[in-house]
mmCIF file of C-alpha atoms in Angstrom:
data_model
loop_
_atom_site.group_PDB
_atom_site.id
_atom_site.type_symbol
_atom_site.label_atom_id
_atom_site.label_comp_id
_atom_site.label_asym_id
_atom_site.label_seq_id
_atom_site.Cartn_x
_atom_site.Cartn_y
_atom_site.Cartn_z
ATOM 1 C CA ILE A 1 133.415 64.437 130.309
ATOM 2 C CA MET A 2 131.899 64.018 126.864
ATOM 3 C CA ASP A 3 130.921 60.557 125.764
ATOM 4 C CA PHE A 4 132.757 59.519 122.560
ATOM 5 C CA LEU A 5 129.417 58.275 121.120
ATOM 6 C CA THR A 6 128.323 61.974 120.665
ATOM 7 C CA LEU A 7 131.018 62.517 117.983
ATOM 8 C CA PRO A 8 130.391 61.837 114.297
ATOM 9 C CA LYS A 9 131.821 58.608 112.999
ATOM 10 C CA LYS A 10 133.993 59.436 109.987
ATOM 11 C CA GLN A 11 135.192 55.950 108.996
ATOM 12 C CA GLU A 12 133.375 52.647 109.201
ATOM 13 C CA GLY A 13 134.916 49.320 110.051
ATOM 14 C CA LEU A 14 137.711 50.682 112.212
ATOM 15 C CA MET A 15 138.714 49.575 115.638
ATOM 16 C CA ALA A 16 136.228 50.524 118.366
ATOM 17 C CA GLU A 17 138.805 50.445 121.166
ATOM 18 C CA LYS A 18 138.558 53.701 123.122
ATOM 19 C CA PHE A 19 141.449 56.037 123.860
ATOM 20 C CA ASN A 20 141.775 59.406 125.534
ATOM 21 C CA ALA A 21 141.967 62.857 123.958
ATOM 22 C CA PHE A 22 141.614 66.452 125.111
ATOM 23 C CA MET A 23 139.002 68.218 123.049
ATOM 24 C CA PHE A 24 137.540 71.692 122.639
ATOM 25 C CA THR A 25 133.834 72.009 121.899
ATOM 26 C CA ASP A 26 131.465 74.927 121.228
ATOM 27 C CA ASN A 27 127.736 74.329 121.771
ATOM 28 C CA ASP A 28 124.730 75.814 123.500
ATOM 29 C CA SER A 29 126.566 75.534 126.853
ATOM 30 C CA GLY A 30 129.425 77.597 125.538
ATOM 31 C CA ARG A 31 132.998 76.655 124.795
ATOM 32 C CA GLN A 32 134.397 73.772 126.826
ATOM 33 C CA ALA A 33 137.718 71.954 127.094
ATOM 34 C CA SER A 34 137.645 68.414 128.500
ATOM 35 C CA LEU A 35 139.214 65.019 128.519
ATOM 36 C CA ILE A 36 137.073 62.629 126.415
ATOM 37 C CA GLN A 37 137.264 59.214 124.810
ATOM 38 C CA LEU A 38 137.443 58.533 121.045
ATOM 39 C CA THR A 39 137.842 55.540 118.709
ATOM 40 C CA GLU A 40 139.880 55.363 115.521
ATOM 41 C CA ALA A 41 136.627 55.879 113.624
ATOM 42 C CA ASP A 42 136.331 59.356 115.084
ATOM 43 C CA LEU A 43 139.689 60.506 113.809
ATOM 44 C CA PRO A 44 140.188 62.765 110.712
ATOM 45 C CA ASP A 45 140.217 61.216 107.263
ATOM 46 C CA GLU A 46 144.044 61.454 106.786
ATOM 47 C CA GLU A 47 146.403 58.727 105.592
ATOM 48 C CA VAL A 48 148.901 58.087 108.420
ATOM 49 C CA LEU A 49 147.700 56.719 111.773
ATOM 50 C CA ILE A 50 150.015 57.487 114.663
ATOM 51 C CA GLN A 51 150.328 56.162 118.197
ATOM 52 C CA VAL A 52 151.114 59.367 120.019
ATOM 53 C CA SER A 53 153.522 59.298 122.910
ATOM 54 C CA TYR A 54 153.955 62.960 123.926
ATOM 55 C CA SER A 55 152.825 66.431 123.037
ATOM 56 C CA GLY A 56 153.951 69.782 124.525
ATOM 57 C CA LEU A 57 152.448 72.744 126.283
ATOM 58 C CA ASN A 58 152.964 75.824 124.147
ATOM 59 C CA TYR A 59 151.684 79.397 124.389
ATOM 60 C CA LYS A 60 149.119 78.694 121.636
ATOM 61 C CA ASP A 61 147.905 75.678 123.619
ATOM 62 C CA GLY A 62 147.446 77.884 126.667
ATOM 63 C CA LEU A 63 145.400 80.366 124.542
ATOM 64 C CA ALA A 64 143.183 77.559 123.291
ATOM 65 C CA ILE A 65 142.637 76.118 126.776
ATOM 66 C CA CYS A 66 141.685 79.639 128.023
ATOM 67 C CA GLY A 67 139.267 80.147 125.112
ATOM 68 C CA LYS A 68 141.308 82.899 123.564
ATOM 69 C CA GLY A 69 140.247 82.310 119.931
ATOM 70 C CA ILE A 70 142.954 80.072 118.535
ATOM 71 C CA VAL A 71 140.579 77.239 117.642
ATOM 72 C CA ARG A 72 138.804 77.882 114.343
ATOM 73 C CA ARG A 73 136.906 74.592 113.940
ATOM 74 C CA PHE A 74 134.890 72.611 116.424
ATOM 75 C CA PRO A 75 135.073 70.009 117.771
ATOM 76 C CA MET A 76 138.861 70.220 117.990
ATOM 77 C CA VAL A 77 141.469 67.990 119.570
ATOM 78 C CA GLY A 78 144.151 70.320 121.019
ATOM 79 C CA GLY A 79 147.922 70.192 120.908
ATOM 80 C CA ILE A 80 150.020 71.974 118.293
ATOM 81 C CA ASP A 81 152.777 69.297 118.260
ATOM 82 C CA LEU A 82 153.306 65.614 118.870
ATOM 83 C CA VAL A 83 155.718 62.698 118.605
ATOM 84 C CA GLY A 84 154.893 59.085 118.145
ATOM 85 C CA SER A 85 155.183 55.861 116.111
ATOM 86 C CA VAL A 86 153.368 55.056 112.869
ATOM 87 C CA ILE A 87 150.655 52.432 113.268
ATOM 88 C CA ASP A 88 149.575 52.501 109.645
ATOM 89 C CA GLY A 89 151.353 54.496 106.959
ATOM 90 C CA GLY A 90 148.826 53.754 104.170
ATOM 91 C CA GLN A 91 150.281 54.290 100.658
ATOM 92 C CA THR A 92 153.025 56.636 101.906
ATOM 93 C CA GLU A 93 156.744 56.440 102.531
ATOM 94 C CA TYR A 94 156.074 55.737 106.214
ATOM 95 C CA ILE A 95 155.844 52.217 107.596
ATOM 96 C CA LYS A 96 154.727 50.776 110.906
ATOM 97 C CA GLY A 97 157.140 51.661 113.661
ATOM 98 C CA ASP A 98 158.593 54.809 112.059
ATOM 99 C CA GLN A 99 159.059 57.549 114.666
ATOM 100 C CA VAL A 100 157.795 60.895 113.548
ATOM 101 C CA ILE A 101 157.398 64.518 114.806
ATOM 102 C CA VAL A 102 154.766 67.013 113.831
ATOM 103 C CA ASN A 103 154.953 70.758 114.560
ATOM 104 C CA GLY A 104 152.424 73.341 113.439
ATOM 105 C CA TRP A 105 150.500 72.969 110.162
ATOM 106 C CA GLY A 106 147.376 74.350 111.908
ATOM 107 C CA LEU A 107 147.178 71.547 114.493
ATOM 108 C CA SER A 108 144.726 72.542 117.224
ATOM 109 C CA GLU A 109 143.492 75.406 115.046
ATOM 110 C CA VAL A 110 142.008 73.816 111.904
ATOM 111 C CA HIS A 111 143.326 70.230 112.190
ATOM 112 C CA TRP A 112 143.111 67.809 115.120
ATOM 113 C CA GLY A 113 146.292 67.859 117.204
ATOM 114 C CA GLY A 114 148.568 66.068 119.617
ATOM 115 C CA PHE A 115 146.511 65.892 122.813
ATOM 116 C CA SER A 116 145.306 62.400 121.898
ATOM 117 C CA GLN A 117 146.675 58.890 122.311
ATOM 118 C CA LYS A 118 146.133 58.296 118.569
ATOM 119 C CA GLN A 119 145.923 60.687 115.649
ATOM 120 C CA ARG A 120 145.540 60.575 111.882
ATOM 121 C CA LEU A 121 147.654 63.068 109.939
ATOM 122 C CA ASN A 122 148.678 64.204 106.449
ATOM 123 C CA PRO A 123 152.087 62.552 105.577
ATOM 124 C CA ASP A 124 153.367 65.868 104.233
ATOM 125 C CA TRP A 125 153.330 67.251 107.787
ATOM 126 C CA LEU A 126 155.583 64.525 109.246
ATOM 127 C CA VAL A 127 159.309 64.901 109.973
ATOM 128 C CA ARG A 128 161.360 61.815 110.837
ATOM 129 C CA MET A 129 162.587 61.848 114.425
ATOM 130 C CA PRO A 130 166.365 62.154 114.759
ATOM 131 C CA SER A 131 167.596 58.717 115.839
ATOM 132 C CA SER A 132 169.573 59.843 118.868
ATOM 133 C CA PHE A 133 166.607 61.543 120.572
ATOM 134 C CA ALA A 134 164.208 59.839 122.920
ATOM 135 C CA GLU A 135 160.606 60.620 122.164
ATOM 136 C CA SER A 136 160.206 62.671 125.344
ATOM 137 C CA GLU A 137 163.219 64.752 124.381
ATOM 138 C CA THR A 138 161.705 65.826 121.116
ATOM 139 C CA MET A 139 158.725 67.228 122.901
ATOM 140 C CA ALA A 140 160.945 68.762 125.576
ATOM 141 C CA ILE A 141 162.255 70.652 122.557
ATOM 142 C CA GLY A 142 158.784 70.827 121.005
ATOM 143 C CA THR A 143 157.440 73.637 118.825
ATOM 144 C CA ALA A 144 159.080 76.209 121.152
ATOM 145 C CA GLY A 145 162.561 74.691 120.816
ATOM 146 C CA TYR A 146 162.198 74.042 117.094
ATOM 147 C CA THR A 147 161.182 77.712 116.684
ATOM 148 C CA ALA A 148 164.206 78.764 118.731
ATOM 149 C CA MET A 149 166.384 76.806 116.299
ATOM 150 C CA LEU A 150 164.774 78.559 113.330
ATOM 151 C CA CYS A 151 165.688 81.888 114.953
ATOM 152 C CA VAL A 152 169.294 80.822 115.505
ATOM 153 C CA LEU A 153 169.513 79.688 111.853
ATOM 154 C CA GLU A 154 168.348 83.137 110.705
ATOM 155 C CA LEU A 155 170.953 84.879 112.899
ATOM 156 C CA GLU A 156 173.682 82.607 111.451
ATOM 157 C CA GLU A 157 172.511 83.014 107.844
ATOM 158 C CA GLN A 158 172.490 86.819 108.216
ATOM 159 C CA GLY A 159 176.106 86.618 109.254
ATOM 160 C CA VAL A 160 175.894 87.299 112.984
ATOM 161 C CA GLN A 161 179.066 85.886 114.608
ATOM 162 C CA PRO A 162 179.860 85.334 118.317
ATOM 163 C CA GLU A 163 182.583 87.980 118.164
ATOM 164 C CA ASP A 164 180.051 90.600 116.985
ATOM 165 C CA GLY A 165 178.713 91.223 120.461
ATOM 166 C CA GLU A 166 175.878 90.362 122.796
ATOM 167 C CA ILE A 167 172.744 88.516 121.733
ATOM 168 C CA LEU A 168 169.558 89.422 123.625
ATOM 169 C CA VAL A 169 166.832 86.822 124.279
ATOM 170 C CA THR A 170 163.481 88.233 125.541
ATOM 171 C CA GLY A 171 160.945 86.097 127.383
ATOM 172 C CA ALA A 172 164.097 84.212 128.431
ATOM 173 C CA ALA A 173 162.510 81.757 130.972
ATOM 174 C CA GLY A 174 159.826 80.608 128.533
ATOM 175 C CA GLY A 175 160.039 77.703 126.150
ATOM 176 C CA VAL A 176 161.496 79.488 123.099
ATOM 177 C CA GLY A 177 163.760 81.666 125.273
ATOM 178 C CA SER A 178 165.162 78.802 127.283
ATOM 179 C CA VAL A 179 166.128 76.723 124.282
ATOM 180 C CA ALA A 180 167.468 79.751 122.426
ATOM 181 C CA ILE A 181 169.794 80.543 125.334
ATOM 182 C CA ALA A 182 171.023 76.957 125.478
ATOM 183 C CA LEU A 183 171.633 76.857 121.729
ATOM 184 C CA LEU A 184 173.296 80.271 121.426
ATOM 185 C CA SER A 185 175.617 79.795 124.403
ATOM 186 C CA GLY A 186 176.622 76.395 123.112
ATOM 187 C CA LEU A 187 177.609 77.966 119.796
ATOM 188 C CA GLY A 188 179.781 80.482 121.565
ATOM 189 C CA TYR A 189 177.552 83.547 121.639
ATOM 190 C CA GLN A 190 177.436 85.869 124.663
ATOM 191 C CA VAL A 191 173.749 85.774 125.666
ATOM 192 C CA VAL A 192 171.860 88.359 127.717
ATOM 193 C CA ALA A 193 168.528 87.187 129.108
ATOM 194 C CA SER A 194 165.517 89.445 129.619
ATOM 195 C CA THR A 195 163.118 88.196 132.289
ATOM 196 C CA GLY A 196 160.761 89.655 134.890
ATOM 197 C CA ARG A 197 161.441 86.830 137.320
ATOM 198 C CA GLN A 198 164.651 87.168 139.307
ATOM 199 C CA GLU A 199 164.116 83.712 140.772
ATOM 200 C CA THR A 200 164.899 82.231 137.345
ATOM 201 C CA HIS A 201 168.413 83.744 137.136
ATOM 202 C CA ASP A 202 170.231 80.671 138.427
ATOM 203 C CA TYR A 203 168.303 78.520 135.924
ATOM 204 C CA LEU A 204 169.099 80.825 133.052
ATOM 205 C CA ARG A 205 172.768 81.010 134.080
ATOM 206 C CA PHE A 206 172.824 77.219 133.924
ATOM 207 C CA LEU A 207 171.465 77.398 130.423
ATOM 208 C CA GLY A 208 174.194 79.828 129.386
ATOM 209 C CA ALA A 209 173.018 83.387 130.080
ATOM 210 C CA SER A 210 175.989 85.606 130.924
ATOM 211 C CA ASP A 211 173.985 88.698 131.944
ATOM 212 C CA PHE A 212 170.455 89.920 132.602
ATOM 213 C CA ILE A 213 168.200 92.829 131.786
ATOM 214 C CA SER A 214 164.885 93.368 133.506
ATOM 215 C CA ARG A 215 161.737 92.844 131.531
ATOM 216 C CA SER A 216 160.382 96.141 132.869
ATOM 217 C CA GLU A 217 163.422 98.003 131.454
ATOM 218 C CA LEU A 218 162.470 96.902 127.952
ATOM 219 C CA SER A 219 158.677 97.015 128.237
ATOM 220 C CA LYS A 220 158.403 100.713 129.005
ATOM 221 C CA ALA A 221 157.956 103.103 126.086
ATOM 222 C CA GLY A 222 161.405 104.298 124.994
ATOM 223 C CA ARG A 223 163.049 106.618 122.538
ATOM 224 C CA PRO A 224 162.951 105.451 118.909
ATOM 225 C CA PHE A 225 166.769 105.579 118.655
ATOM 226 C CA GLN A 226 168.880 104.496 121.632
ATOM 227 C CA LYS A 227 172.476 103.546 122.490
ATOM 228 C CA GLU A 228 173.724 100.574 120.442
ATOM 229 C CA ARG A 229 174.139 97.316 122.308
ATOM 230 C CA TRP A 230 172.827 94.155 120.642
ATOM 231 C CA ALA A 231 174.478 92.335 117.765
ATOM 232 C CA GLY A 232 171.376 90.254 117.481
ATOM 233 C CA ALA A 233 168.236 89.251 119.336
ATOM 234 C CA VAL A 234 165.555 86.579 119.637
ATOM 235 C CA ASP A 235 162.303 88.264 120.587
ATOM 236 C CA THR A 236 159.238 86.397 121.774
ATOM 237 C CA VAL A 237 157.414 89.402 123.312
ATOM 238 C CA GLY A 238 156.605 91.985 120.656
ATOM 239 C CA THR A 239 155.093 95.399 121.345
ATOM 240 C CA ALA A 240 157.184 97.998 123.217
ATOM 241 C CA THR A 241 159.832 95.397 124.110
ATOM 242 C CA LEU A 242 160.527 94.699 120.410
ATOM 243 C CA ALA A 243 160.534 98.422 119.662
ATOM 244 C CA ASN A 244 163.205 99.018 122.340
ATOM 245 C CA VAL A 245 165.239 96.039 121.171
ATOM 246 C CA LEU A 246 165.313 97.471 117.635
ATOM 247 C CA ALA A 247 166.249 100.938 118.949
ATOM 248 C CA GLN A 248 169.222 99.415 120.823
ATOM 249 C CA THR A 249 170.498 97.070 118.065
ATOM 250 C CA GLN A 250 173.945 97.738 116.609
ATOM 251 C CA TYR A 251 174.610 98.848 113.048
ATOM 252 C CA GLY A 252 173.875 95.898 110.754
ATOM 253 C CA GLY A 253 172.420 93.850 113.637
ATOM 254 C CA VAL A 254 169.683 91.232 113.266
ATOM 255 C CA VAL A 255 166.560 90.855 115.320
ATOM 256 C CA THR A 256 164.380 87.752 114.912
ATOM 257 C CA CYS A 257 160.752 87.904 116.003
ATOM 258 C CA CYS A 258 158.707 84.811 116.675
ATOM 259 C CA GLY A 259 156.206 85.661 119.423
ATOM 260 C CA LEU A 260 153.741 88.170 120.864
ATOM 261 C CA ALA A 261 153.587 87.294 124.545
ATOM 262 C CA GLY A 262 153.387 91.024 125.346
ATOM 263 C CA GLY A 263 151.178 92.118 122.439
ATOM 264 C CA ALA A 264 150.900 92.132 118.680
ATOM 265 C CA ASP A 265 151.489 95.827 118.131
ATOM 266 C CA LEU A 266 154.890 97.360 117.219
ATOM 267 C CA PRO A 267 155.155 101.004 118.392
ATOM 268 C CA ALA A 268 158.501 101.567 116.712
ATOM 269 C CA SER A 269 160.291 103.979 114.359
ATOM 270 C CA VAL A 270 161.902 103.388 110.997
ATOM 271 C CA LEU A 271 165.100 105.051 112.262
ATOM 272 C CA PRO A 272 166.931 101.833 113.287
ATOM 273 C CA PHE A 273 166.262 100.433 109.825
ATOM 274 C CA ILE A 274 167.313 103.400 107.742
ATOM 275 C CA LEU A 275 170.152 104.775 109.896
ATOM 276 C CA ARG A 276 171.673 101.581 111.369
ATOM 277 C CA ASN A 277 170.748 99.023 108.696
ATOM 278 C CA VAL A 278 169.020 96.896 111.323
ATOM 279 C CA HIS A 279 167.332 93.752 110.025
ATOM 280 C CA LEU A 280 164.009 92.566 111.519
ATOM 281 C CA ILE A 281 163.251 89.020 110.464
ATOM 282 C CA GLY A 282 159.942 87.279 111.201
ATOM 283 C CA VAL A 283 160.197 83.558 112.001
ATOM 284 C CA ASP A 284 157.216 81.348 111.320
ATOM 285 C CA SER A 285 157.277 77.768 112.569
ATOM 286 C CA VAL A 286 153.773 76.779 111.417
ATOM 287 C CA MET A 287 154.121 76.700 107.678
ATOM 288 C CA ALA A 288 157.925 76.281 107.249
ATOM 289 C CA SER A 289 158.931 73.888 104.526
ATOM 290 C CA LYS A 290 159.626 70.225 105.286
ATOM 291 C CA GLU A 291 163.235 70.748 104.280
ATOM 292 C CA ARG A 292 163.599 73.675 106.697
ATOM 293 C CA ARG A 293 162.030 71.669 109.487
ATOM 294 C CA GLN A 294 164.295 68.669 108.955
ATOM 295 C CA HIS A 295 167.308 71.001 108.883
ATOM 296 C CA ALA A 296 166.255 72.544 112.186
ATOM 297 C CA TRP A 297 165.752 69.160 113.835
ATOM 298 C CA ASP A 298 169.108 67.918 112.537
ATOM 299 C CA ARG A 299 170.802 70.962 114.012
ATOM 300 C CA LEU A 300 168.974 70.470 117.341
ATOM 301 C CA GLU A 301 170.314 66.955 117.400
ATOM 302 C CA SER A 302 173.900 68.110 116.950
ATOM 303 C CA ASP A 303 173.842 71.436 118.869
ATOM 304 C CA LEU A 304 171.567 71.171 121.869
ATOM 305 C CA ASP A 305 173.120 70.109 125.176
ATOM 306 C CA ARG A 306 171.002 67.239 126.477
ATOM 307 C CA ASN A 307 171.910 67.998 130.134
ATOM 308 C CA LYS A 308 170.553 71.493 129.709
ATOM 309 C CA LEU A 309 167.435 70.058 127.990
ATOM 310 C CA THR A 310 166.774 67.866 131.015
ATOM 311 C CA GLN A 311 167.017 70.836 133.378
ATOM 312 C CA LEU A 312 164.560 72.952 131.424
ATOM 313 C CA THR A 313 161.921 70.236 131.179
ATOM 314 C CA THR A 314 159.023 69.007 133.325
ATOM 315 C CA VAL A 315 156.537 66.260 132.399
ATOM 316 C CA GLU A 316 152.851 66.542 133.164
ATOM 317 C CA PRO A 317 149.865 64.278 132.500
ATOM 318 C CA MET A 318 147.313 65.239 129.866
ATOM 319 C CA SER A 319 144.692 65.429 132.636
ATOM 320 C CA ALA A 320 146.468 68.489 134.048
ATOM 321 C CA LEU A 321 145.930 70.627 130.925
ATOM 322 C CA PRO A 322 143.018 72.664 132.343
ATOM 323 C CA GLN A 323 145.327 73.915 135.142
ATOM 324 C CA LEU A 324 148.440 74.306 132.948
ATOM 325 C CA GLY A 325 146.818 76.518 130.284
ATOM 326 C CA PRO A 326 146.247 79.527 132.492
ATOM 327 C CA LYS A 327 149.738 79.154 134.008
ATOM 328 C CA ILE A 328 151.598 79.404 130.670
ATOM 329 C CA ILE A 329 149.517 82.420 129.655
ATOM 330 C CA ALA A 330 150.342 84.126 132.984
ATOM 331 C CA GLY A 331 154.047 83.426 132.464
ATOM 332 C CA LYS A 332 154.135 81.112 135.491
ATOM 333 C CA THR A 333 155.676 78.125 133.775
ATOM 334 C CA ARG A 334 159.424 77.662 133.296
ATOM 335 C CA GLY A 335 161.217 76.181 130.311
ATOM 336 C CA ARG A 336 159.368 73.365 128.561
ATOM 337 C CA VAL A 337 156.346 71.416 129.797
ATOM 338 C CA VAL A 338 155.974 67.958 128.118
ATOM 339 C CA ILE A 339 152.492 66.456 128.060
ATOM 340 C CA ASP A 340 152.355 62.670 128.500
ATOM 341 C CA VAL A 341 149.144 61.785 126.638
ATOM 342 C CA ASN A 342 149.138 58.314 128.170
ATOM 343 C CA GLN A 343 148.701 59.673 131.739
#
């Protein structure tokens, strides 16, 4: 455990009360990830001070914990999302007690993130928490669920209707996949789940999956042009899986891509695009506009079944992060893992 006194003091005259954070460092001993103690004086020089309640465990967090190159500045407090209450809003629109959510914006990469009991952030990054949610529910949704909502919005805006046919969700038992299935099924779509874990089928049926396709069936190299099946898709895997999804998409169908759990390459053909008018839409959750974010959270508030949300969520203490990081990278977590930063 690193002593908080070894960190540079950025601001003088602030409270010296210590609090916990999970930090990545890079020094002569190599890269390390550990639970440490900070004070408010150690926090970044941003305007809004937040009392953090929860963060989430996301694939990017797992990469950072495993030293996979996500972190670009050291020392770095991890956690790509958070929810909490404003302690001090400075000269901004936010006042003490306002409940806010932050997703993306380079948290845990170039800006200190949510694995901390307190954090100082740029007010432009904040989204007001929908009033009907509990704080833990927003991180049960987290960056993964918010990204899933962005994918669903793209499908809707491209005109994909429930009556058009089946919607495929790859990486179905993961965070994005789980929330995408719950959202799509609740909106009346027929959802097919792709997973490599048969033991998750009952869980995915509960979320709303009506059928299944094996991960191995999509991950093998396939022909560039295959039998039409999907009216749309939410892909979190990339590589050969995404290539096969494109090759199987119906004329005029829409595929949203938001992840690379299987790889960053795309060994595909242009044939689905030029012969079937297939649309491939990239979905970025990190730099989306504040208006787009607020719209996504408003739709999550109205469209996501809270009972399903409860079933896809587990809560873990921040002290468990070293063990949880490798698990999410290996695909051994299910649904959403909420991190209680106060445990």
